[in-house]
Amino acid sequence: MSKFTPTKSNNPCPICADITGKCRTFDDSPVVMCMTFSDGYKGEITNGYKYSKVTKNGSWGVWYPDQGENTFDRDKWQQERKAKHEQA
């Protein structure tokens, strides 16, 4: 991968729309590193990008453009997660 570019007003994060510089895009790659959604679920799709993994340091979620294999409902996942935590 080439040098990354921090998000800013003319280059917002395609996952979370961050413009503060927390997230990263790459000049020659469709990969996005999103700090807001670093704790995604493998296969989750948000704004046309599919979650792959968290970086080794745990700061960013690695997202790739979705190829349309399957879908993931983030809102449903968050509701189920919240319900499980409330039961505990």
Tab-separated table of C-alpha atoms in Angstrom:
chain	number	residue	atom	x	y	z
A	1	MET	CA	0.000	0.000	0.000
A	2	SER	CA	1.061	3.520	-0.615
A	3	LYS	CA	1.158	6.402	1.798
A	4	PHE	CA	-2.076	6.987	3.682
A	5	THR	CA	-4.032	10.250	3.734
A	6	PRO	CA	-5.793	11.366	6.931
A	7	THR	CA	-9.436	12.308	6.510
A	8	LYS	CA	-10.321	15.997	6.236
A	9	SER	CA	-13.093	18.213	4.893
A	10	ASN	CA	-12.226	17.524	1.248
A	11	ASN	CA	-11.506	13.827	1.944
A	12	PRO	CA	-14.112	12.534	4.442
A	13	CYS	CA	-14.107	8.939	5.653
A	14	PRO	CA	-16.500	6.944	3.431
A	15	ILE	CA	-17.436	4.758	6.418
A	16	CYS	CA	-18.214	7.299	9.176
A	17	ALA	CA	-17.874	10.706	7.424
A	18	ASP	CA	-15.095	11.789	9.816
A	19	ILE	CA	-13.211	14.922	8.753
A	20	THR	CA	-10.994	15.335	11.851
A	21	GLY	CA	-8.132	13.167	10.592
A	22	LYS	CA	-8.841	10.060	12.693
A	23	CYS	CA	-9.468	7.793	9.694
A	24	ARG	CA	-7.166	6.970	6.766
A	25	THR	CA	-7.546	6.460	3.027
A	26	PHE	CA	-4.888	5.385	0.533
A	27	ASP	CA	-3.936	6.952	-2.797
A	28	ASP	CA	-3.570	3.716	-4.757
A	29	SER	CA	-5.864	1.371	-2.840
A	30	PRO	CA	-9.593	1.209	-2.091
A	31	VAL	CA	-8.827	0.196	1.527
A	32	VAL	CA	-10.117	2.490	4.274
A	33	MET	CA	-8.916	2.442	7.883
A	34	CYS	CA	-11.740	3.771	10.070
A	35	MET	CA	-11.144	4.645	13.720
A	36	THR	CA	-14.830	5.281	14.492
A	37	PHE	CA	-15.906	1.775	13.449
A	38	SER	CA	-12.813	-0.170	14.507
A	39	ASP	CA	-14.911	-2.771	16.342
A	40	GLY	CA	-16.897	-3.964	13.368
A	41	TYR	CA	-18.187	-7.456	12.758
A	42	LYS	CA	-16.419	-9.410	10.013
A	43	GLY	CA	-18.592	-9.144	6.920
A	44	GLU	CA	-20.482	-6.083	8.157
A	45	ILE	CA	-21.320	-3.645	5.375
A	46	THR	CA	-21.483	0.094	6.006
A	47	ASN	CA	-21.852	2.688	3.251
A	48	GLY	CA	-20.769	0.192	0.593
A	49	TYR	CA	-17.660	-1.019	2.453
A	50	LYS	CA	-17.179	-4.420	4.082
A	51	TYR	CA	-15.408	-4.790	7.430
A	52	SER	CA	-12.409	-7.106	7.307
A	53	LYS	CA	-10.437	-6.872	10.563
A	54	VAL	CA	-8.984	-4.599	13.201
A	55	THR	CA	-5.394	-3.385	12.816
A	56	LYS	CA	-2.704	-5.011	14.983
A	57	ASN	CA	-2.634	-2.026	17.339
A	58	GLY	CA	-6.433	-2.078	17.653
A	59	SER	CA	-6.885	1.534	16.534
A	60	TRP	CA	-8.560	1.119	13.148
A	61	GLY	CA	-11.003	-1.154	11.435
A	62	VAL	CA	-9.894	-2.212	7.950
A	63	TRP	CA	-12.649	-1.847	5.344
A	64	TYR	CA	-12.764	-2.891	1.661
A	65	PRO	CA	-15.344	-1.963	-0.998
A	66	ASP	CA	-18.245	-4.413	-0.859
A	67	GLN	CA	-18.501	-6.789	-3.792
A	68	GLY	CA	-22.131	-7.640	-2.998
A	69	GLU	CA	-21.669	-11.182	-1.633
A	70	ASN	CA	-23.919	-10.707	1.418
A	71	THR	CA	-25.216	-8.005	3.733
A	72	PHE	CA	-25.012	-7.163	7.425
A	73	ASP	CA	-27.450	-4.968	9.328
A	74	ARG	CA	-25.378	-2.858	11.753
A	75	ASP	CA	-28.450	-1.435	13.535
A	76	LYS	CA	-29.843	-4.915	14.183
A	77	TRP	CA	-26.437	-6.110	15.395
A	78	GLN	CA	-26.138	-3.148	17.801
A	79	GLN	CA	-29.632	-3.782	19.191
A	80	GLU	CA	-28.855	-7.467	19.772
A	81	ARG	CA	-25.520	-6.581	21.374
A	82	LYS	CA	-27.196	-4.050	23.688
A	83	ALA	CA	-29.870	-6.585	24.689
A	84	LYS	CA	-27.204	-9.176	25.573
A	85	HIS	CA	-25.322	-6.653	27.739
A	86	GLU	CA	-28.527	-5.664	29.535
A	87	GLN	CA	-29.264	-9.316	30.361
A	88	ALA	CA	-25.827	-9.816	31.912
